[in-house]
C-alpha positions as MATLAB code, in Angstrom:
seq = 'MNGDYSERLPQEGECRNEEECGILDAASEAARRVLEEIEALAGTTACKSVQLVRLRKWAEEHGCWFNDRSQFGDFIDRGSENEVYLSPNSKEIVKLNDFRYSDDNLTSFFERIKAHNKYFDACPYKMIGFAENREGHVCAVLVQPYIDDARLATNQEIHDEFLRIGFRPEDNGAYYTNSLHDIFDAVDGNVLVGGDGHLYFIDTIIYPSDTGGVDKYNSLSPRAKSSNRM';
ca = [
     -29.005  -16.113   -5.878;
     -29.551  -14.130   -9.069;
     -31.363  -11.089   -7.733;
     -32.106  -12.118   -4.130;
     -30.156  -10.759   -1.166;
     -32.847  -11.627    1.366;
     -32.015  -13.422    4.599;
     -32.629  -17.039    3.658;
     -30.819  -20.347    3.382;
     -29.207  -20.985   -0.019;
     -30.973  -23.383   -2.320;
     -29.141  -26.189   -4.125;
     -26.491  -24.779   -6.442;
     -26.591  -21.386   -4.719;
     -24.036  -19.670   -2.485;
     -24.846  -16.912   -0.037;
     -21.581  -16.255    1.739;
     -17.985  -17.282    2.058;
     -18.495  -19.329    5.224;
     -21.227  -21.444    3.626;
     -19.760  -22.045    0.191;
     -16.232  -20.632    0.011;
     -16.967  -18.131   -2.749;
     -13.710  -16.246   -2.191;
     -11.582  -19.374   -2.515;
     -13.611  -20.801   -5.400;
     -13.544  -17.547   -7.379;
      -9.827  -17.180   -6.702;
      -9.247  -20.673   -8.056;
     -11.344  -19.958  -11.159;
      -9.326  -16.783  -11.814;
      -6.059  -18.669  -11.260;
      -6.996  -21.251  -13.883;
      -7.607  -18.475  -16.418;
      -4.240  -16.919  -15.563;
      -2.426  -20.210  -16.072;
      -4.255  -20.825  -19.360;
      -3.409  -17.404  -20.790;
       0.173  -17.563  -19.567;
       0.646  -20.966  -21.221;
      -0.951  -19.876  -24.486;
       0.345  -16.322  -24.819;
       3.252  -16.073  -22.395;
       1.688  -13.154  -20.515;
       0.031  -12.607  -17.153;
      -2.092   -9.750  -18.533;
      -5.498  -11.428  -18.501;
      -7.701   -9.292  -16.257;
     -10.365   -8.688  -18.901;
     -10.587  -12.401  -19.716;
     -10.805  -13.274  -16.026;
     -13.708  -10.852  -15.542;
     -15.656  -12.365  -18.440;
     -15.044  -15.881  -17.156;
     -15.861  -14.964  -13.547;
     -19.176  -13.470  -14.566;
     -20.062  -16.710  -16.351;
     -18.821  -18.713  -13.377;
     -20.931  -16.639  -10.963;
     -24.047  -17.027  -13.093;
     -23.540  -20.797  -13.250;
     -22.983  -21.053   -9.488;
     -25.899  -18.883   -8.432;
     -23.847  -16.017   -7.011;
     -24.440  -13.368   -9.688;
     -26.631  -10.454   -8.530;
     -28.892   -8.934  -11.170;
     -30.421   -6.152   -9.076;
     -28.265   -3.687   -7.137;
     -31.269   -2.309   -5.253;
     -31.258   -5.425   -3.084;
     -27.973   -4.255   -1.523;
     -29.810   -1.369    0.168;
     -29.268    2.381   -0.056;
     -26.344    3.716   -2.089;
     -24.272    5.921    0.218;
     -20.878    6.557   -1.372;
     -18.496    6.033   -4.292;
     -14.822    5.651   -3.398;
     -11.825    5.114   -5.627;
     -12.674    1.432   -6.125;
     -15.980    0.733   -4.353;
     -19.627    1.570   -4.679;
     -20.872    1.469   -1.098;
     -24.364    0.522    0.104;
     -26.001    0.312    3.531;
     -27.821   -3.021    3.711;
     -31.609   -3.083    4.222;
     -31.150   -4.238    7.822;
     -28.588   -1.447    8.455;
     -26.203   -3.982    9.979;
     -23.864   -4.443    7.027;
     -21.970   -2.387    4.488;
     -22.022   -3.832    0.963;
     -19.202   -2.870   -1.396;
     -19.034   -3.402   -5.146;
     -15.292   -3.547   -5.793;
     -14.230   -2.888   -9.394;
     -10.735   -4.445   -9.089;
      -9.048   -1.096   -9.801;
      -5.958   -2.014   -7.811;
      -5.362   -5.237   -9.754;
      -3.694   -3.867  -12.846;
      -3.206   -6.840  -15.202;
      -4.712   -9.856  -13.421;
      -6.807  -10.474  -10.332;
      -4.308  -12.396   -8.220;
      -3.464   -9.404   -6.037;
      -7.162   -8.761   -5.306;
      -7.806  -12.208   -3.857;
      -4.535  -12.149   -1.907;
      -5.440   -8.735   -0.561;
      -8.859   -9.810    0.765;
      -7.346  -12.828    2.507;
      -4.579  -10.678    4.013;
      -7.105   -8.107    5.227;
      -9.102  -10.797    7.010;
      -5.917  -12.085    8.643;
      -4.727   -8.740    9.974;
      -8.058   -6.983   10.546;
     -10.387   -9.753   11.679;
     -12.513   -7.339   13.700;
     -13.941   -6.053   10.406;
     -13.542   -8.873    7.875;
     -14.731   -9.011    4.298;
     -17.168  -11.688    3.192;
     -17.364  -12.198   -0.541;
     -20.903  -13.132   -1.531;
     -20.681  -13.002   -5.320;
     -20.423  -10.681   -8.295;
     -22.506   -7.899   -9.831;
     -22.278   -4.943  -12.205;
     -21.813   -1.514  -10.674;
     -23.509    1.644  -11.922;
     -20.882    1.998  -14.644;
     -21.515   -1.518  -15.931;
     -18.241   -2.996  -14.656;
     -18.084   -6.509  -13.237;
     -17.405   -6.214   -9.498;
     -16.834   -8.424   -6.496;
     -19.624   -8.040   -3.937;
     -18.075   -7.701   -0.482;
     -19.855   -7.377    2.856;
     -18.491   -5.911    6.088;
     -20.198   -5.308    9.432;
     -21.524   -1.803   10.049;
     -19.527   -0.126   12.839;
     -21.808    1.505   15.405;
     -21.099    4.937   16.901;
     -17.916    5.272   14.847;
     -15.579    8.211   14.467;
     -12.537    8.676   12.249;
      -9.295    7.384   13.719;
      -6.454    9.860   14.113;
      -3.106    9.401   12.391;
      -1.499    8.717   15.766;
      -4.056    6.051   16.624;
      -3.501    4.377   13.250;
       0.276    4.526   13.691;
       0.116    3.053   17.190;
      -2.153    0.223   16.062;
       0.182   -0.713   13.223;
       3.106   -0.853   15.628;
       1.051   -3.040   17.961;
       0.353   -5.630   15.244;
       3.948   -5.712   14.036;
       4.083   -3.210   11.145;
       6.507   -0.335   10.708;
       6.126    2.877    8.701;
       7.920    3.352    5.378;
       8.383    6.407    3.152;
       7.577    8.850    5.981;
       4.466    6.908    6.900;
       3.059    6.687    3.354;
       2.553    2.973    3.961;
       3.269    0.296    6.554;
       5.034   -3.041    6.172;
       5.895   -6.174    8.121;
       8.115   -7.434    5.244;
       5.358   -9.862    4.224;
       2.737   -7.321    3.198;
       2.710   -3.596    2.494;
      -0.460   -1.746    3.517;
      -1.527    1.494    1.826;
      -4.448    3.908    2.265;
      -4.690    3.408    6.035;
      -5.811    7.006    6.505;
      -8.456    8.490    8.770;
     -11.317    7.997    6.307;
     -10.509    4.310    5.980;
      -9.946    3.523    9.659;
     -12.672    3.983   12.249;
     -12.829    3.920   16.017;
     -16.006    2.186   17.135;
     -18.102    2.984   20.163;
     -16.244    0.147   21.865;
     -12.941    2.007   21.433;
     -11.471   -0.536   19.001;
      -9.915    0.444   15.655;
     -11.578   -0.942   12.531;
      -9.635   -0.943    9.268;
     -12.461   -0.861    6.743;
     -10.705   -0.060    3.476;
      -6.989   -0.454    2.829;
      -4.855   -1.589   -0.102;
      -2.544   -4.542    0.567;
       0.214   -5.979   -1.638;
       2.815   -8.652   -0.888;
       6.134   -7.034   -0.012;
       8.923   -6.959   -2.600;
       6.540   -7.378   -5.544;
       6.436   -3.791   -6.786;
       3.387   -2.883   -4.742;
       4.584    0.668   -4.141;
       4.873    1.407   -7.855;
       1.593   -0.374   -8.582;
      -0.239    1.589   -5.888;
       1.219    4.902   -7.056;
       0.200    4.187  -10.652;
      -3.367    3.162   -9.819;
      -4.385    5.230   -6.800;
      -6.189    8.553   -7.310;
      -4.951    9.537   -3.845;
      -1.301    8.931   -4.799;
      -1.671   10.706   -8.134;
      -3.209   13.711   -6.419;
      -0.383   13.792   -3.873;
       2.253   13.616   -6.607;
       0.759   16.632   -8.367;
       1.046   18.796   -5.261;
];
């Protein structure tokens, strides 16, 4: 792909999206192999920097490294972890995710994307490769559908939707859990109501329950840090 985000079929050795080539699963497996190698050699799971170097090389070799960010469309926002672009056809949102919420290795990132697509399949992520963001950091390139005629969901609407899909509030509603996953950052700016009346969870943080996700989120999230200072 190397610098081409145009609408075309992938050539041999190239991958254009998860459905065609399984980029999410393949990249997750490549990162897992690095984790196992470092853990065996050094007895530590802290290998995020090594994983990023290896994943860039892997992406370049498999034709899913993007050289030119301009092909993603118009830059529209910078969140706590994503650079956000509106695609040239205005039908997709492209996010360059810098893995901020994976503190020492990338396992939680790949688990999070898969969990998001399970719970919020109305607005799934497709992983199409890797690229550098404006700060020069290696990022996952994620694509979501653009939600037409959207407004921000209210806290009550978000709460009711979580109850409907089997989650309950914890810590006075700071996050929601179903005892399998804990979901953070489901606030009005990250949940939309489309013109069709459906709720679309476009940007949440998900950790497996009982794995220290609360402490990890609080240590990494600018939103949590700001709240703790108040």
